[in-house]
Short mmCIF file of C-alpha atoms and ligand atoms in Angstrom, two decimals:
data_model
loop_
_atom_site.label_atom_id
_atom_site.label_comp_id
_atom_site.label_asym_id
_atom_site.label_seq_id
_atom_site.Cartn_x
_atom_site.Cartn_y
_atom_site.Cartn_z
CA MET F 105 132.34 154.51 93.41
CA VAL F 106 134.49 152.10 91.54
CA TYR F 107 136.81 149.82 93.14
CA ASN F 108 139.93 149.14 91.07
CA PHE F 109 141.46 145.80 91.54
CA ASN F 110 143.55 145.62 88.07
CA SER F 111 146.94 144.11 87.89
CA GLY F 112 148.69 147.06 86.37
CA PRO F 113 148.47 149.47 85.19
CA SER F 114 145.89 149.98 88.22
CA VAL F 115 145.10 152.03 90.77
CA LEU F 116 147.02 155.25 91.61
CA PRO F 117 146.63 157.77 94.43
CA GLN F 118 143.50 160.31 93.83
CA GLU F 119 145.91 163.43 94.43
CA VAL F 120 148.33 161.89 91.68
CA PHE F 121 145.54 161.87 89.46
CA GLU F 122 144.32 165.20 90.18
CA GLN F 123 147.86 166.74 89.97
CA ALA F 124 148.65 165.05 86.84
CA SER F 125 145.75 166.12 85.20
CA ARG F 126 146.52 170.14 86.66
CA ALA F 127 149.83 169.84 85.22
CA ILE F 128 148.33 168.73 81.44
CA LEU F 129 146.93 172.22 81.51
CA ASP F 130 149.46 173.94 83.21
CA PHE F 131 152.53 172.72 84.39
CA ASN F 132 153.56 174.74 87.64
CA GLY F 133 152.16 177.66 86.43
CA THR F 134 154.26 178.11 83.80
CA GLY F 135 151.19 178.58 81.02
CA LEU F 136 152.71 175.13 79.63
CA SER F 137 151.33 171.72 79.60
CA ILE F 138 153.42 168.84 80.98
CA LEU F 139 153.38 167.32 77.80
CA GLU F 140 154.85 170.09 75.64
CA ILE F 141 157.84 170.77 77.64
CA GLY F 142 160.98 170.29 76.27
CA HIS F 143 162.85 167.00 77.88
CA ARG F 144 166.09 169.05 78.21
CA THR F 145 164.60 172.18 80.07
CA SER F 146 165.40 172.77 83.80
CA LEU F 147 161.45 172.69 84.02
CA PHE F 148 161.90 168.60 83.20
CA GLN F 149 165.09 168.26 85.08
CA GLU F 150 163.57 169.37 88.43
CA VAL F 151 161.20 166.67 87.88
CA LEU F 152 163.72 163.83 87.02
CA ASP F 153 165.95 165.05 90.11
CA GLU F 154 163.06 164.69 92.64
CA ALA F 155 161.80 161.36 90.86
CA LEU F 156 165.81 159.94 91.29
CA ALA F 157 166.21 161.65 94.82
CA THR F 158 162.83 160.17 96.11
CA ALA F 159 163.37 156.55 94.86
CA ARG F 160 167.25 157.07 96.36
CA GLU F 161 165.48 158.11 99.84
CA LEU F 162 162.60 155.37 99.96
CA MET F 163 165.41 152.54 98.70
CA HIS F 164 167.79 153.93 101.51
CA LEU F 165 170.30 153.57 98.75
CA GLY F 166 173.92 155.07 98.40
CA ASN F 167 176.09 156.12 95.92
CA GLU F 168 177.20 152.36 94.61
CA HIS F 169 173.64 152.16 92.64
CA GLU F 170 172.49 154.13 89.96
CA ILE F 171 168.72 155.01 89.18
CA LEU F 172 167.49 154.99 85.45
CA PHE F 173 164.02 155.57 84.00
CA LEU F 174 164.22 153.50 80.84
CA HIS F 175 162.10 153.15 78.27
CA GLY F 176 160.82 149.51 76.78
CA GLY F 177 158.66 148.26 79.88
CA ALA F 178 160.07 145.45 82.24
CA SER F 179 160.32 143.17 79.23
CA THR F 180 162.83 145.10 77.66
CA GLN F 181 165.02 144.52 80.68
CA PHE F 182 164.39 140.65 80.04
CA PHE F 183 167.10 140.76 77.29
CA GLN F 184 168.46 144.25 78.27
CA VAL F 185 169.82 142.32 81.62
CA PRO F 186 171.99 139.95 79.84
CA MET F 187 173.43 141.74 77.14
CA ASN F 188 174.83 143.98 79.46
CA LEU F 189 175.84 141.26 82.29
CA LEU F 190 176.38 137.99 80.40
CA ASN F 191 178.95 136.98 77.81
CA ASP F 192 178.01 134.08 75.68
CA HIS F 193 180.47 131.18 76.95
CA GLU F 194 178.86 132.25 80.44
CA THR F 195 176.41 131.16 82.53
CA ALA F 196 173.50 133.04 84.54
CA ALA F 197 171.31 131.23 87.53
CA TYR F 198 167.82 132.01 87.20
CA LEU F 199 164.59 130.91 89.16
CA ASP F 200 161.82 130.03 87.26
CA CYS F 201 158.97 130.73 89.51
CA GLY F 202 156.30 132.40 87.10
CA THR F 203 154.95 133.34 83.83
CA TRP F 204 157.36 136.37 83.92
CA GLY F 205 160.73 134.61 85.09
CA THR F 206 160.16 131.97 82.24
CA LYS F 207 160.06 134.99 79.90
CA ALA F 208 163.03 136.40 81.08
CA ILE F 209 164.86 132.78 81.03
CA LYS F 210 163.85 132.95 77.13
CA GLU F 211 165.30 136.34 76.42
CA ALA F 212 168.48 135.74 78.45
CA LYS F 213 169.14 132.37 76.54
CA ILE F 214 169.57 134.31 73.48
CA PHE F 215 172.84 135.58 74.61
CA GLY F 216 174.35 133.30 77.16
CA ASN F 217 173.93 129.87 79.28
CA VAL F 218 171.02 129.77 81.60
CA ASP F 219 171.17 127.55 84.64
CA VAL F 220 167.59 126.99 85.75
CA VAL F 221 168.41 126.45 89.26
CA ALA F 222 164.81 125.42 90.62
CA SER F 223 161.32 125.68 89.09
CA SER F 224 157.61 125.36 90.41
CA LYS F 225 156.12 124.57 86.71
CA ASP F 226 155.25 121.01 88.13
CA LYS F 227 152.54 122.74 90.06
CA ASN F 228 151.66 125.54 87.73
CA TYR F 229 153.41 128.21 89.71
CA THR F 230 151.63 127.96 93.07
CA TYR F 231 154.51 128.06 95.15
CA VAL F 232 158.12 129.28 95.36
CA PRO F 233 160.81 126.66 95.07
CA LYS F 234 163.09 126.53 98.19
CA GLY F 235 166.32 124.89 99.00
CA PHE F 236 167.89 125.46 95.92
CA ALA F 237 171.61 125.92 95.12
CA ILE F 238 172.97 128.71 93.44
CA PRO F 239 176.32 127.64 91.35
CA LYS F 240 179.11 129.61 92.66
CA ASN F 241 180.17 130.27 89.41
CA ALA F 242 177.28 131.80 88.16
CA LYS F 243 177.63 135.37 86.60
CA TYR F 244 173.99 136.22 88.43
CA PHE F 245 171.14 135.02 89.81
CA HIS F 246 167.94 136.09 88.68
CA TYR F 247 164.79 135.90 89.87
CA THR F 248 161.15 137.65 89.85
CA THR F 249 160.33 138.87 94.12
CA ASN F 250 156.54 138.62 93.31
CA ASN F 251 154.55 136.74 90.66
CA THR F 252 151.72 138.85 89.66
CA ILE F 253 149.94 136.52 87.26
CA GLU F 254 150.16 133.47 89.74
CA GLY F 255 150.18 135.28 93.61
CA THR F 256 153.39 134.22 94.80
CA GLN F 257 155.69 136.29 96.38
CA MET F 258 159.27 135.49 97.65
CA HIS F 259 159.32 136.79 101.30
CA ALA F 260 163.04 136.58 102.11
CA ILE F 261 166.39 137.49 99.65
CA PRO F 262 168.39 134.76 98.69
CA GLU F 263 171.88 134.04 100.59
CA THR F 264 174.18 133.81 97.87
CA ASP F 265 177.24 135.40 96.96
CA VAL F 266 176.53 135.87 93.18
CA PRO F 267 175.56 139.00 91.96
CA LEU F 268 171.76 139.30 92.56
CA VAL F 269 169.40 140.53 89.81
CA SER F 270 165.54 140.66 90.44
CA ASP F 271 162.36 141.77 88.40
CA MET F 272 160.46 143.77 91.00
CA SER F 273 157.62 145.00 88.88
CA SER F 274 155.05 143.93 90.64
CA ASP F 275 155.93 144.71 94.80
CA ILE F 276 158.80 147.22 94.57
CA LEU F 277 158.54 149.42 97.75
CA SER F 278 155.51 147.67 99.19
CA ARG F 279 157.79 146.18 101.84
CA MET F 280 160.94 146.76 103.80
CA MET F 281 163.67 145.14 102.20
CA ASP F 282 167.45 145.69 101.65
CA PHE F 283 167.45 147.02 98.60
CA SER F 284 171.18 147.53 98.84
CA ARG F 285 171.76 143.85 98.32
CA PHE F 286 170.74 143.60 94.80
CA ASP F 287 173.15 144.33 91.87
CA LEU F 288 170.26 144.86 89.44
CA ILE F 289 166.95 145.86 89.95
CA TYR F 290 164.09 146.54 87.48
CA ALA F 291 160.57 147.18 87.37
CA GLY F 292 157.93 148.38 85.05
CA ALA F 293 156.48 151.29 86.73
CA GLN F 294 152.59 150.91 86.17
CA LYS F 295 152.09 149.11 89.16
CA ASN F 296 153.61 150.48 92.59
CA ILE F 297 155.84 153.38 91.25
CA GLY F 298 153.48 155.39 88.60
CA ALA F 299 152.16 155.48 84.91
CA ALA F 300 152.90 152.82 82.31
CA GLY F 301 155.82 153.87 79.66
CA VAL F 302 158.54 153.77 81.79
CA ASN F 303 160.78 151.52 84.02
CA ILE F 304 163.18 152.31 86.86
CA VAL F 305 166.26 150.46 86.74
CA ILE F 306 168.45 150.50 89.51
CA VAL F 307 172.13 148.98 88.96
CA LYS F 308 175.61 148.94 90.82
CA LYS F 309 177.88 150.51 88.54
CA ASP F 310 180.97 148.17 89.24
CA ILE F 311 178.94 145.18 87.86
CA LEU F 312 178.64 146.90 84.09
CA GLY F 313 181.51 147.34 81.32
CA LYS F 314 182.66 143.72 81.85
CA VAL F 315 181.09 141.81 78.57
CA GLU F 316 182.82 141.70 75.40
CA ARG F 317 180.00 142.10 73.14
CA LYS F 318 179.24 145.28 71.51
CA LEU F 319 176.23 146.99 72.67
CA PRO F 320 173.68 149.57 71.16
CA THR F 321 173.76 152.82 72.77
CA MET F 322 170.05 152.63 74.00
CA ILE F 323 171.21 149.22 75.15
CA ASP F 324 173.93 150.20 77.22
CA TYR F 325 173.33 151.13 80.62
CA ARG F 326 176.50 152.77 81.08
CA GLN F 327 175.52 155.18 78.23
CA HIS F 328 172.17 156.09 80.02
CA ILE F 329 174.31 156.37 83.64
CA GLU F 330 176.51 158.85 81.83
CA ALA F 331 173.52 161.13 80.27
CA GLY F 332 171.41 161.10 83.47
CA SER F 333 168.00 159.20 82.22
CA VAL F 334 168.21 161.45 79.24
CA LEU F 335 170.00 159.87 76.36
CA ASN F 336 166.88 160.45 73.93
CA THR F 337 163.82 162.07 74.87
CA PRO F 338 162.35 159.87 77.90
CA PRO F 339 158.40 159.40 78.47
CA VAL F 340 158.13 162.78 80.23
CA PHE F 341 154.55 162.59 81.49
CA ALA F 342 155.04 159.22 82.53
CA ILE F 343 158.07 159.92 84.92
CA TYR F 344 156.37 162.86 86.03
CA VAL F 345 153.40 160.60 87.18
CA CYS F 346 156.31 158.61 89.09
CA MET F 347 157.80 161.68 90.64
CA LEU F 348 154.42 162.23 91.98
CA THR F 349 153.55 158.96 92.90
CA LEU F 350 156.98 158.59 94.81
CA ARG F 351 156.57 161.84 96.60
CA TRP F 352 153.05 160.75 97.69
CA LEU F 353 154.62 157.26 99.22
CA GLN F 354 157.03 159.64 101.09
CA GLN F 355 154.40 161.84 102.58
CA GLN F 356 152.53 158.47 104.01
CA GLY F 357 155.76 157.52 105.81
CA GLY F 358 157.69 155.53 103.56
CA VAL F 359 158.16 152.12 102.72
CA ALA F 360 158.00 150.94 106.46
CA ALA F 361 154.37 152.60 106.79
CA ILE F 362 152.86 151.33 103.27
CA GLU F 363 154.25 148.11 104.31
CA LYS F 364 151.81 147.94 107.91
CA ILE F 365 148.86 149.06 105.61
CA ASN F 366 149.71 146.34 102.93
CA ASP F 367 149.92 144.03 105.61
CA GLN F 368 146.49 144.45 106.76
CA LYS F 369 144.91 144.43 104.03
CA ALA F 370 146.67 141.40 103.19
CA ALA F 371 145.53 139.66 106.65
CA LEU F 372 142.12 140.85 106.11
CA LEU F 373 141.48 139.52 102.50
CA TYR F 374 143.35 135.98 103.26
CA ASP F 375 141.28 135.76 106.40
CA THR F 376 138.30 136.20 104.51
CA LEU F 377 139.39 133.92 102.04
CA ASP F 378 140.37 131.29 104.58
CA SER F 379 136.95 131.39 106.38
CA LEU F 380 134.70 130.72 103.69
CA PRO F 381 134.98 127.33 101.78
CA ILE F 382 133.14 129.09 98.76
CA PHE F 383 136.47 130.37 97.65
CA ARG F 384 139.78 128.67 97.49
CA PRO F 385 143.03 130.43 97.38
CA THR F 386 145.51 128.51 95.04
CA VAL F 387 148.94 129.02 96.18
CA ALA F 388 151.08 127.93 99.00
CA LYS F 389 150.09 129.49 102.29
CA GLU F 390 153.74 130.39 102.97
CA ASP F 391 154.02 131.79 99.68
CA ARG F 392 151.10 134.21 99.54
CA SER F 393 151.45 137.30 97.51
CA LYS F 394 150.47 140.41 99.37
CA MET F 395 149.95 142.18 95.95
CA ASN F 396 148.17 139.81 93.94
CA VAL F 397 145.60 137.41 95.48
CA VAL F 398 145.05 134.76 93.37
CA PHE F 399 141.85 132.01 94.11
CA VAL F 400 139.20 130.04 92.49
CA MET F 401 135.66 128.77 93.13
CA ASP F 402 135.34 125.24 92.25
CA ASP F 403 131.97 125.55 91.00
CA LYS F 404 132.25 127.62 87.70
CA ALA F 405 128.63 128.86 88.00
CA LEU F 406 129.18 130.58 90.85
CA GLU F 407 132.16 132.09 89.79
CA LYS F 408 130.14 133.94 87.23
CA GLU F 409 127.72 135.17 89.52
CA PHE F 410 130.30 136.36 91.94
CA LEU F 411 132.16 138.27 89.44
CA ALA F 412 129.01 139.70 88.21
CA THR F 413 127.91 141.06 91.82
CA CYS F 414 131.29 142.54 91.91
CA LYS F 415 130.84 144.47 88.79
CA GLU F 416 127.12 145.31 90.14
CA ASN F 417 129.25 146.74 93.24
CA GLY F 418 131.42 148.73 91.19
CA MET F 419 134.65 146.11 91.47
CA VAL F 420 136.52 145.82 88.57
CA GLY F 421 139.68 143.83 87.56
CA ILE F 422 138.99 140.99 89.82
CA GLU F 423 139.08 138.53 86.91
CA GLY F 424 142.11 136.14 87.11
CA HIS F 425 144.45 136.34 84.32
CA ARG F 426 143.43 135.04 80.87
CA THR F 427 145.96 131.77 81.64
CA ALA F 428 144.97 131.24 85.46
CA GLY F 429 141.09 131.86 85.33
CA GLY F 430 139.43 132.34 88.54
CA PHE F 431 139.84 135.86 90.36
CA ARG F 432 142.89 138.06 91.04
CA VAL F 433 142.51 140.81 93.35
CA SER F 434 145.62 143.43 92.90
CA MET F 435 146.23 145.65 95.81
CA TYR F 436 149.25 147.46 95.20
CA ASN F 437 150.25 150.35 97.41
CA ALA F 438 147.36 152.87 96.18
CA MET F 439 145.00 150.52 97.03
CA PRO F 440 143.44 151.84 100.59
CA LEU F 441 142.51 149.27 103.04
CA GLU F 442 138.67 150.39 102.78
CA SER F 443 138.45 148.95 99.32
CA ILE F 444 139.53 145.74 100.92
CA ARG F 445 136.88 146.12 103.41
CA VAL F 446 134.33 146.53 101.00
CA LEU F 447 135.07 143.44 99.02
CA THR F 448 135.56 141.28 101.77
CA GLU F 449 131.61 142.05 103.38
CA LEU F 450 130.81 141.54 99.55
CA MET F 451 132.30 137.98 99.65
CA LYS F 452 130.61 137.03 103.18
CA GLU F 453 127.35 138.24 101.98
CA PHE F 454 127.93 136.26 98.91
CA ALA F 455 128.84 133.19 101.07
CA THR F 456 125.94 133.63 103.34
CA GLN F 457 123.84 133.61 100.36
CA LYS F 458 124.84 130.55 98.53
CA ALA F 459 125.02 128.87 102.05
C1 PLP A 572 156.80 140.76 87.30
C2 PLP A 572 156.46 141.04 85.94
N1 PLP A 572 157.64 141.23 85.16
C3 PLP A 572 157.52 141.67 83.82
C4 PLP A 572 156.21 142.35 83.57
C5 PLP A 572 156.09 142.80 82.00
O1 PLP A 572 155.99 144.14 82.14
P1 PLP A 572 156.08 144.93 80.69
O2 PLP A 572 154.29 144.85 80.40
O3 PLP A 572 156.17 146.59 81.48
O4 PLP A 572 157.07 144.59 79.71
C6 PLP A 572 154.90 142.22 84.54
C7 PLP A 572 154.01 142.66 83.98
O5 PLP A 572 153.07 142.84 84.56
C8 PLP A 572 155.43 141.84 85.64
O6 PLP A 572 154.12 141.57 86.36
#
């Protein structure tokens, strides 16, 4: 038994792996592999339609929002967003609360002015800035809902009249939120939505078409909308895996049901960490992420020993990010509560041995 705590690409439901592997050999009894069907066939259109409809239902979105599956990973959205929304002479407001947000800021600066309204860089991004003001004339406000590397999460949507843009790569569909409040949401699929190689982008149509610059076709969201996400050859297999994963989520009872389990996983792991002085969570309590739990041990030799113990017990992917050290336990939607039970039992055992 392997327990996969990787931060992404990460664990997906077992039934998704099984269905996806069957479809590689024979897609829905057609005698064709999902890898060899054309993206403009009705076979693929059905997959895309179901993926789009299920995502829309899970997020309770109406017709004012368009949903797209695009290439290039979330990192492409770091520049595609400002290219579509921000003129050279205009200003966008950004929150600097983690490694990924910092990268988004760097890219946005190429296409306009950036007002960094607050930053938690002073404490290595171990908290989420609060009480910041968003200038009313900002073209949009961008923030990362969950900081995958540092293990912080913004638990409420900021109150502002400025259009909201959000990188939800590592917590999309993990908790109830009013997705309709956002003008643009993007997320790499490889954590809560499906396989790597595709992004989901949710965009309100009425914020588009207002920039002066000429946009390359593949960068222009409006062209993707017009072409129904098949402007060119899309990542067919990755979208198929997204469809299966979204379908699985719906079968679990949707976002409200998975949030309950995610809350239980987070409570169990953080309570265990708080009860064992050998481990030290690194982020401010009120900003703790329910997706990525980051902690260290003050004794670095013990860290190595614990890591080895985890490996011996079939647990993979708990090393912290190469820039952060320590440990990071990622527990996206497909991670069962049982895996967290097994991990916390091992932590308790290890702490008792070392006491
Ligand atoms: C919050 C967040 N944004 C952006 C990215 C970058 O995603 P990609 O590798 O798909 O470009 C990641 C990757 O883990 C992430 O966690």
